PDB file of C-alpha atoms in Angstrom:
ATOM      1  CA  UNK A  27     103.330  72.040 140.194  1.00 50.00           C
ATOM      2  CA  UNK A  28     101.699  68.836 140.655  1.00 55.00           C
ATOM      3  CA  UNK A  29     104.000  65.919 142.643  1.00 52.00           C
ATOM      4  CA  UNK A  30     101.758  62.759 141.385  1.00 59.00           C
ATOM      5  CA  UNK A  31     105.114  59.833 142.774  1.00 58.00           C
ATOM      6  CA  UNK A  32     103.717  59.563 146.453  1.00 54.00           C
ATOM      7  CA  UNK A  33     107.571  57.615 146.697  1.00 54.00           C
ATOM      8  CA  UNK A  34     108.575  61.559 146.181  1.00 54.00           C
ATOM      9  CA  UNK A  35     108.887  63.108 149.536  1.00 54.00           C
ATOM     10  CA  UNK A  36     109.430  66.696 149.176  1.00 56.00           C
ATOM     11  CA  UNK A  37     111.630  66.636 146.115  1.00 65.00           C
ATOM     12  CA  UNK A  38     114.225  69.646 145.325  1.00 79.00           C
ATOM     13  CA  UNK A  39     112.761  71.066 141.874  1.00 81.00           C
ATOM     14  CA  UNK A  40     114.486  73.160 139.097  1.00 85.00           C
ATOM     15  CA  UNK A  41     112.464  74.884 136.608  1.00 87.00           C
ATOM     16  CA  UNK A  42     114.129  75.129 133.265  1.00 88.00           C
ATOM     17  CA  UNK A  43     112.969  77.865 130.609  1.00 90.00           C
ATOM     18  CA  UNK A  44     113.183  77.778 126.905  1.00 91.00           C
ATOM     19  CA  UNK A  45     112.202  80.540 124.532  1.00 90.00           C
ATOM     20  CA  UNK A  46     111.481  80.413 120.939  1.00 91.00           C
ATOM     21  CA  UNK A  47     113.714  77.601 121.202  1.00 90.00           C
ATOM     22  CA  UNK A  48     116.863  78.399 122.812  1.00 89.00           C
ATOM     23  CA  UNK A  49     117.552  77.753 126.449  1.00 88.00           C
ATOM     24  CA  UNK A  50     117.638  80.168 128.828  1.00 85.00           C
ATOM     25  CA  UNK A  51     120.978  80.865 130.916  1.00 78.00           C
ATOM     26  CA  UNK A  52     119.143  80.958 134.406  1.00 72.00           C
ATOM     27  CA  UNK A  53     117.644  78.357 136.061  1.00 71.00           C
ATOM     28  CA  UNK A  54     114.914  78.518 138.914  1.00 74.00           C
ATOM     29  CA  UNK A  55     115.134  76.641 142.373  1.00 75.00           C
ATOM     30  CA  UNK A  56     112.222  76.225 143.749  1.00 71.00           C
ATOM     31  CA  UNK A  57     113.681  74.233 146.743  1.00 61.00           C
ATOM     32  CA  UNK A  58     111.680  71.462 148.332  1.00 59.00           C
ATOM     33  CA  UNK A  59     108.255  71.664 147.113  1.00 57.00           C
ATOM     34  CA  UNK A  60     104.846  70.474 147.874  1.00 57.00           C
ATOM     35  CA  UNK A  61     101.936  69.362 145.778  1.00 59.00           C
ATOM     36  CA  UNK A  62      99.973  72.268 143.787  1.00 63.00           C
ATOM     37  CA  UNK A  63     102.637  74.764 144.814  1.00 65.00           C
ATOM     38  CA  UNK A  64     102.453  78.026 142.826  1.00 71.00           C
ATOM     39  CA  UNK A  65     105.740  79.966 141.224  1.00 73.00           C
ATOM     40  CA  UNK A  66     106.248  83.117 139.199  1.00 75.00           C
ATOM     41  CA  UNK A  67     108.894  84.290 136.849  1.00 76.00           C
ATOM     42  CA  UNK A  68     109.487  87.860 135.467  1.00 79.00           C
ATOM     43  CA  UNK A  69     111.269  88.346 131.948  1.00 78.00           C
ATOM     44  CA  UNK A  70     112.549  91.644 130.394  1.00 81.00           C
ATOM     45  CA  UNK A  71     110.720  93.017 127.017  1.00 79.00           C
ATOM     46  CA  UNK A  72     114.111  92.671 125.666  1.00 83.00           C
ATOM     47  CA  UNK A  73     114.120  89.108 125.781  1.00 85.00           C
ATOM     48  CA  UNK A  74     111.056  88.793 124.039  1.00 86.00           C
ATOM     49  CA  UNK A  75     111.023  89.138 120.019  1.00 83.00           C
ATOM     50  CA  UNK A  76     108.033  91.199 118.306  1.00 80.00           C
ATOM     51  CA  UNK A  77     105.037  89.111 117.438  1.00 79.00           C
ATOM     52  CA  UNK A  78     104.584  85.685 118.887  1.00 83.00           C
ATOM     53  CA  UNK A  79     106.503  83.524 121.717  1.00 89.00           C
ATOM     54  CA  UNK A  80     106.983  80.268 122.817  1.00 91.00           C
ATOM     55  CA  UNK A  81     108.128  80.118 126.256  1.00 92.00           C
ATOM     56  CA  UNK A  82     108.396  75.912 127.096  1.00 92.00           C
ATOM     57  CA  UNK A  83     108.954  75.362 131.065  1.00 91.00           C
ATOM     58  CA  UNK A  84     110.335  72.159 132.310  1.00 90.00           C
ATOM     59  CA  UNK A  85     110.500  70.991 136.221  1.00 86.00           C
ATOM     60  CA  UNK A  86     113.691  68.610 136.648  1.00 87.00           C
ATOM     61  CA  UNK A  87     113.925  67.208 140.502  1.00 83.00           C
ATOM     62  CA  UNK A  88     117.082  66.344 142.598  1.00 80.00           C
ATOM     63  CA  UNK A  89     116.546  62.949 141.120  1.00 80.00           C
ATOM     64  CA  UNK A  90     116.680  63.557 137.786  1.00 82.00           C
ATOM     65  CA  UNK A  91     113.496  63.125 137.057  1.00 85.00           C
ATOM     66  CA  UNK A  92     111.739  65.789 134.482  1.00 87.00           C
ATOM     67  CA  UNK A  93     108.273  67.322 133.817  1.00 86.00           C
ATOM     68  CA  UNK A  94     106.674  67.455 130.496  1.00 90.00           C
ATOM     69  CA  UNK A  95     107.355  70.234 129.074  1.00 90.00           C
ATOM     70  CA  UNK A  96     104.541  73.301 129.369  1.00 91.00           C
ATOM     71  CA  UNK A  97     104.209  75.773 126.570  1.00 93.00           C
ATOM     72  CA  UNK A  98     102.908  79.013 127.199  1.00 90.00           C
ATOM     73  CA  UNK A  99     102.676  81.936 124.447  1.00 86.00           C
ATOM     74  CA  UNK A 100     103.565  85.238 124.669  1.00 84.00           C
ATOM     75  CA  UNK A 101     102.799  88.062 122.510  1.00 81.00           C
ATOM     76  CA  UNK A 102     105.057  91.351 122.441  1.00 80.00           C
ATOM     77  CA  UNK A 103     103.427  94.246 120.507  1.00 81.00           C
ATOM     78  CA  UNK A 104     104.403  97.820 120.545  1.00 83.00           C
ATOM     79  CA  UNK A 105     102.404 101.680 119.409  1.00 88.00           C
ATOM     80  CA  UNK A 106     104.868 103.508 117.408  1.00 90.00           C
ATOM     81  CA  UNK A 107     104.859 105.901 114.810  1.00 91.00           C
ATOM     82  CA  UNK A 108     104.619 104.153 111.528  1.00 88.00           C
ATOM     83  CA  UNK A 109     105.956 106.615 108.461  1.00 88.00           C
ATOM     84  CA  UNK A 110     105.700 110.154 109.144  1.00 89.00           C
ATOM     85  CA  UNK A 111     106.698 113.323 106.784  1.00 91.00           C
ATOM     86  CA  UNK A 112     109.566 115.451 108.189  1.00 91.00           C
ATOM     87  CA  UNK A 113     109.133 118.498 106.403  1.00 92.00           C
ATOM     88  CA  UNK A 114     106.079 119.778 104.712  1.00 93.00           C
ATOM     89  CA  UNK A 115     106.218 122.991 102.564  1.00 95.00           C
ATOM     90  CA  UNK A 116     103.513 125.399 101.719  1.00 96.00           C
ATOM     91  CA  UNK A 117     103.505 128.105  98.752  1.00 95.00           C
ATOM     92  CA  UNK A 118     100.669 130.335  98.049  1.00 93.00           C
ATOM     93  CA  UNK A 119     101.051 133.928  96.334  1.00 92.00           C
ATOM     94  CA  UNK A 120      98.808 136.509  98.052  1.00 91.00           C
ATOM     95  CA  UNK A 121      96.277 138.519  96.627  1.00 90.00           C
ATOM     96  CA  UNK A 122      94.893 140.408  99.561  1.00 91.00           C
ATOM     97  CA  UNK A 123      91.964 137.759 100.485  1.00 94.00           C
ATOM     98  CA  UNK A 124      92.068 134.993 103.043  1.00 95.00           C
ATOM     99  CA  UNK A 125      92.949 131.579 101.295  1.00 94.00           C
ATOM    100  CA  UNK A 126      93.069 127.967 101.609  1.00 93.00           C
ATOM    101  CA  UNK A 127      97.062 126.340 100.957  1.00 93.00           C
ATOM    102  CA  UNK A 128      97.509 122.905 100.878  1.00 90.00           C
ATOM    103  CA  UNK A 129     100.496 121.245 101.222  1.00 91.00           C
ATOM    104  CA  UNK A 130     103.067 120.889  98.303  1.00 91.00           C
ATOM    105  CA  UNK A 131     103.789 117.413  98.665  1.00 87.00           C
ATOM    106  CA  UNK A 132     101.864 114.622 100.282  1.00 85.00           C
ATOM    107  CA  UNK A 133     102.066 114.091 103.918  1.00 87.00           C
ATOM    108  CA  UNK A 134     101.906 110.862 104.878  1.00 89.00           C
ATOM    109  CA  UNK A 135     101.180 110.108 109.047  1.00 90.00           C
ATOM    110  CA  UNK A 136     100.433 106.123 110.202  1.00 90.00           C
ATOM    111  CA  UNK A 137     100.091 105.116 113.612  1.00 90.00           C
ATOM    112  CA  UNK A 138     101.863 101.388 113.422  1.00 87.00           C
ATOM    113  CA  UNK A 139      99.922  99.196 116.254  1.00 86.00           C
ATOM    114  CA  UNK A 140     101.064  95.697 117.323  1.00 80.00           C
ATOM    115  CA  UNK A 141      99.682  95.362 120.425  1.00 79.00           C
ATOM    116  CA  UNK A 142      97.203  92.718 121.164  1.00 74.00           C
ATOM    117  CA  UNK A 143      94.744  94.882 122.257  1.00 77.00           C
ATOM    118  CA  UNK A 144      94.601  98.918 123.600  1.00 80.00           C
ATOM    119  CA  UNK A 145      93.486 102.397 122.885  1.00 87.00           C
ATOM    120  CA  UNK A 146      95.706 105.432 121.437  1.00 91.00           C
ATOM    121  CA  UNK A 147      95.342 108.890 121.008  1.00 93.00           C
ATOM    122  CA  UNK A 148      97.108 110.645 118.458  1.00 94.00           C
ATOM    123  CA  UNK A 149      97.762 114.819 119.458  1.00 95.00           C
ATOM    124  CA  UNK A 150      99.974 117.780 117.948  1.00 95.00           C
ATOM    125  CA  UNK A 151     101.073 121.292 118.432  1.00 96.00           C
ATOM    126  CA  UNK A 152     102.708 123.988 116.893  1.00 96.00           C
ATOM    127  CA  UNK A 153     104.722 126.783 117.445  1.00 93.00           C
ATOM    128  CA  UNK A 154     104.059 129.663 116.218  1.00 93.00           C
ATOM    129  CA  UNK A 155     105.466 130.438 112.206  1.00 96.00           C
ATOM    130  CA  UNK A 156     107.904 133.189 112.339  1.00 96.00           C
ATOM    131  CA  UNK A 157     110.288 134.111 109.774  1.00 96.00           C
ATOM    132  CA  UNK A 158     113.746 134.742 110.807  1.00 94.00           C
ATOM    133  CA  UNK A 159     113.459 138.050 112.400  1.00 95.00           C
ATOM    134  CA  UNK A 160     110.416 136.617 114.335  1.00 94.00           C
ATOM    135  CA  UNK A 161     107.590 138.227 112.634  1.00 96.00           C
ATOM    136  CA  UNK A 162     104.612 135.776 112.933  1.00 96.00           C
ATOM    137  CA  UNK A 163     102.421 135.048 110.204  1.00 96.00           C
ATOM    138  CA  UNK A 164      98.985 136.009 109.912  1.00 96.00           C
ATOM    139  CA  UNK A 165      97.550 132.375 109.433  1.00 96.00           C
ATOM    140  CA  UNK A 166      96.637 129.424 111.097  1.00 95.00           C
ATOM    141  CA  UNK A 167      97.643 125.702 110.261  1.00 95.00           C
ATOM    142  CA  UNK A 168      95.104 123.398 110.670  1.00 94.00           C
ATOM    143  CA  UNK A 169      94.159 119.326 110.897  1.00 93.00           C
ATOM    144  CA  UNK A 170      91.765 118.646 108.622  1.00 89.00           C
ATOM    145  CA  UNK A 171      89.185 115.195 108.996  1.00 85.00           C
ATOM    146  CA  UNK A 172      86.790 113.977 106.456  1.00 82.00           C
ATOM    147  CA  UNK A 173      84.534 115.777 109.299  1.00 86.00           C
ATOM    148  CA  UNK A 174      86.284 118.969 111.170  1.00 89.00           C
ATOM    149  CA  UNK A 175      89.184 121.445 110.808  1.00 91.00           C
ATOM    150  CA  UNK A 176      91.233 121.576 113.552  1.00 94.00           C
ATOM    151  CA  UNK A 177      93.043 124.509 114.525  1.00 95.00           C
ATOM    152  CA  UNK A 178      96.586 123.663 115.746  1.00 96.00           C
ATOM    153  CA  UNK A 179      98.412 125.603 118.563  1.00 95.00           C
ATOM    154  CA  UNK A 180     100.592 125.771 120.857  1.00 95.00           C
ATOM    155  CA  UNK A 181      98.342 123.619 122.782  1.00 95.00           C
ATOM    156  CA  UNK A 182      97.712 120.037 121.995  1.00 95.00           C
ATOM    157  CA  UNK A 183      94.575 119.329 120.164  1.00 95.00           C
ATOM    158  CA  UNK A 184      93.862 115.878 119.945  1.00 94.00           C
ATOM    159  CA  UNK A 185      93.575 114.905 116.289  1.00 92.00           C
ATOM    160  CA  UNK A 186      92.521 111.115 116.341  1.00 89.00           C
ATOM    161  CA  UNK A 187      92.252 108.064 119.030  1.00 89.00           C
ATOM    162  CA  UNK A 188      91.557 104.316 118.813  1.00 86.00           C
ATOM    163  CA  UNK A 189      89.187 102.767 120.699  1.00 83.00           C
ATOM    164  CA  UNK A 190      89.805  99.878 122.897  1.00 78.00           C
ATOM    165  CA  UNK A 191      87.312  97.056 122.713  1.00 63.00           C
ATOM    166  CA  UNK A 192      86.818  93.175 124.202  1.00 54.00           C
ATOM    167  CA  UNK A 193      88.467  90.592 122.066  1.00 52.00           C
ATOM    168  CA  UNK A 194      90.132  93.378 120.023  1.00 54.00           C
ATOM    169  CA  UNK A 195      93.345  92.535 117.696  1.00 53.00           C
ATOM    170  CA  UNK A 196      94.614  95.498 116.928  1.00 51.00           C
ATOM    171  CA  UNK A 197      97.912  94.609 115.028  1.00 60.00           C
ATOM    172  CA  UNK A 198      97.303  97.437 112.234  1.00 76.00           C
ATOM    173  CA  UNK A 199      98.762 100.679 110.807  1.00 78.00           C
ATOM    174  CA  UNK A 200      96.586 103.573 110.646  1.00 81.00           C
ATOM    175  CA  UNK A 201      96.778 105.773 108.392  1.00 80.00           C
ATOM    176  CA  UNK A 202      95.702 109.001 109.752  1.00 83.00           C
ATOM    177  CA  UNK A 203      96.934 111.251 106.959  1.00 79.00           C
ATOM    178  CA  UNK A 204      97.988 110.338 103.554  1.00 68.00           C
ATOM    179  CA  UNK A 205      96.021 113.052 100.783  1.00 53.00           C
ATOM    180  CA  UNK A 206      97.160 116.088  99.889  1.00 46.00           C
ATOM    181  CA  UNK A 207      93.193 117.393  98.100  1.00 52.00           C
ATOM    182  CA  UNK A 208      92.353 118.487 101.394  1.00 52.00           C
ATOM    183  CA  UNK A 209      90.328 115.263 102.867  1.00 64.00           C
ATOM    184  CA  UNK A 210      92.555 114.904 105.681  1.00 72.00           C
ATOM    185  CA  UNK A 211      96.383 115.898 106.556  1.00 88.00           C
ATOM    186  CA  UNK A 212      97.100 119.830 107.019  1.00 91.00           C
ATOM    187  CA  UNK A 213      95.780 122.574 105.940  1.00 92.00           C
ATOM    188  CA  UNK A 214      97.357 126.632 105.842  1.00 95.00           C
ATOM    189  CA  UNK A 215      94.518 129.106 106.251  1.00 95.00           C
ATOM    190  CA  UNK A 216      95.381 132.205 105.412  1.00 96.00           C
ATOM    191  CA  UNK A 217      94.390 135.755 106.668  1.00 96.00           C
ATOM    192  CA  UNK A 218      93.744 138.006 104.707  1.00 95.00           C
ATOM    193  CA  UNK A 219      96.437 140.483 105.922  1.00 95.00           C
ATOM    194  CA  UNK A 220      99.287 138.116 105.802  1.00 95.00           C
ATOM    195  CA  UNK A 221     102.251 139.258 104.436  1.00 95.00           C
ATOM    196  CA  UNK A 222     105.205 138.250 101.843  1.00 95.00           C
ATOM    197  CA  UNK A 223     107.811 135.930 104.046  1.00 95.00           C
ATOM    198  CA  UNK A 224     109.676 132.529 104.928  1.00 96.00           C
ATOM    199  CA  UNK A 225     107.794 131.426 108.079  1.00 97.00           C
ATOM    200  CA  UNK A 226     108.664 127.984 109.647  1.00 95.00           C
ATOM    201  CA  UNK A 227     107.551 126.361 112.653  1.00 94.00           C
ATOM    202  CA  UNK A 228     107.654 123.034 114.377  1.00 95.00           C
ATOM    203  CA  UNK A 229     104.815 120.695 114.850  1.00 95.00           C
ATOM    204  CA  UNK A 230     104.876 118.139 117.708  1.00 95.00           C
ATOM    205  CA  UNK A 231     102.945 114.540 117.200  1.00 95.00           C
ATOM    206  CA  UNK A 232     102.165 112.691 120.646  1.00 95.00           C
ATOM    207  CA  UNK A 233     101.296 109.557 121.074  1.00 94.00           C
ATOM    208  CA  UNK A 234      99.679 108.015 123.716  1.00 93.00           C
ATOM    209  CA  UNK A 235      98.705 104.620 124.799  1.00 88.00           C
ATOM    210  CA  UNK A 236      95.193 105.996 126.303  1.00 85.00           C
ATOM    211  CA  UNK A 237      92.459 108.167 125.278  1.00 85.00           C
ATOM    212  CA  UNK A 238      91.905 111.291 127.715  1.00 80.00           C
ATOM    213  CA  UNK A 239      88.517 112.613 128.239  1.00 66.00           C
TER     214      UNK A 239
END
């Protein structure tokens, strides 16, 4: 705050908020305040819509006197899931060799970023496939990449990040699994003594907002 009326001796200011165009209930009192005095003001996510803000800030004194307006913009983004498949199923009649079964429908898996700029890491796990009466199935489900299979466990294996870089605008949904050939989403590898069953098992996706070594 700059007081340029040198007829102004320490005036009692009020700072008045507006966002995206609707005034804000609660004003600030700054008190009596002296030239290039500095102020802060904290607002919840909640007030704040996705995407882009205008926040305009207006000093009124004791006399009546206003400030032109400021405008400052805000951006809100978020790192969410974007579409992910609930259930995936997987058939495959055995013949006594290990085998390859891909998914019977397409699984689909985006990461939805809005954020202005940051880093993810995308991770899952699995328990382990049992059929009702807890026999496990000799198998392994597995992440496949253009690159690598990845074997999924009970531990987290991390399946795909997103750098972080200067001047980055994220604001994009990744699709990290979408194809059901076998270039990337999951895979069933089969032993070869696995056995006739209904197995089921729960995968976990985690998302995180940094990449871990």
């Amino acid at each position: 705050i700059a007081i340029l009326d040198s007829a102004l001796q320490s005036p009692t200011v009020t700072l008045q908020y507006e966002l995206n165009g609707v005034a804000m209930p609660n004003e600030q009192a700054l008190g009596e305040v002296v030239d290039e005095q500095a102020f802060q003001k904290m607002f919840s996510a909640a007030d704040l819509q996705d995407g882009s803000n205008e926040l305009c800030v207006t000093a009124v004194d004791d006399h009546g006197n206003k400030s032109l307006p400021v405008k400052v913009h805000i951006f809100k983004g978020q790192l969410d899931f974007g579409t992910i498949t609930k259930a995936v199923n997987f058939y495959a009649n055995l013949t006594g060799q290990a085998t390859k079964v891909y998914p019977a429908q397409p699984f689909d898996l985006t990461v939805a970023d809005t954020r202005a700029t940051g880093s993810w890491q995308l991770s899952a796990s699995v328990a382990p496939l049992q059929t009702a009466q807890q026999a496990t199935l000799a198998g392994q489900l597995e992440y496949v990449t253009p690159t690598e299979r990845l074997p999924l466990s009970t531990t987290q294996q991390r399946i795909a990040t997103k750098p972080s870089t200067v001047g980055d605008t994220l604001k994009t949904v990744t699709a990290v699994a979408g194809d059901k050939t076998g270039d990337r989403g999951l895979l069933l590898q089969l032993y070869s003594s696995a056995v006739v069953g209904h197995y089921s098992g729960e995968i976990t996706w985690t998302l995180a907002n940094t990449i871990t070594a």
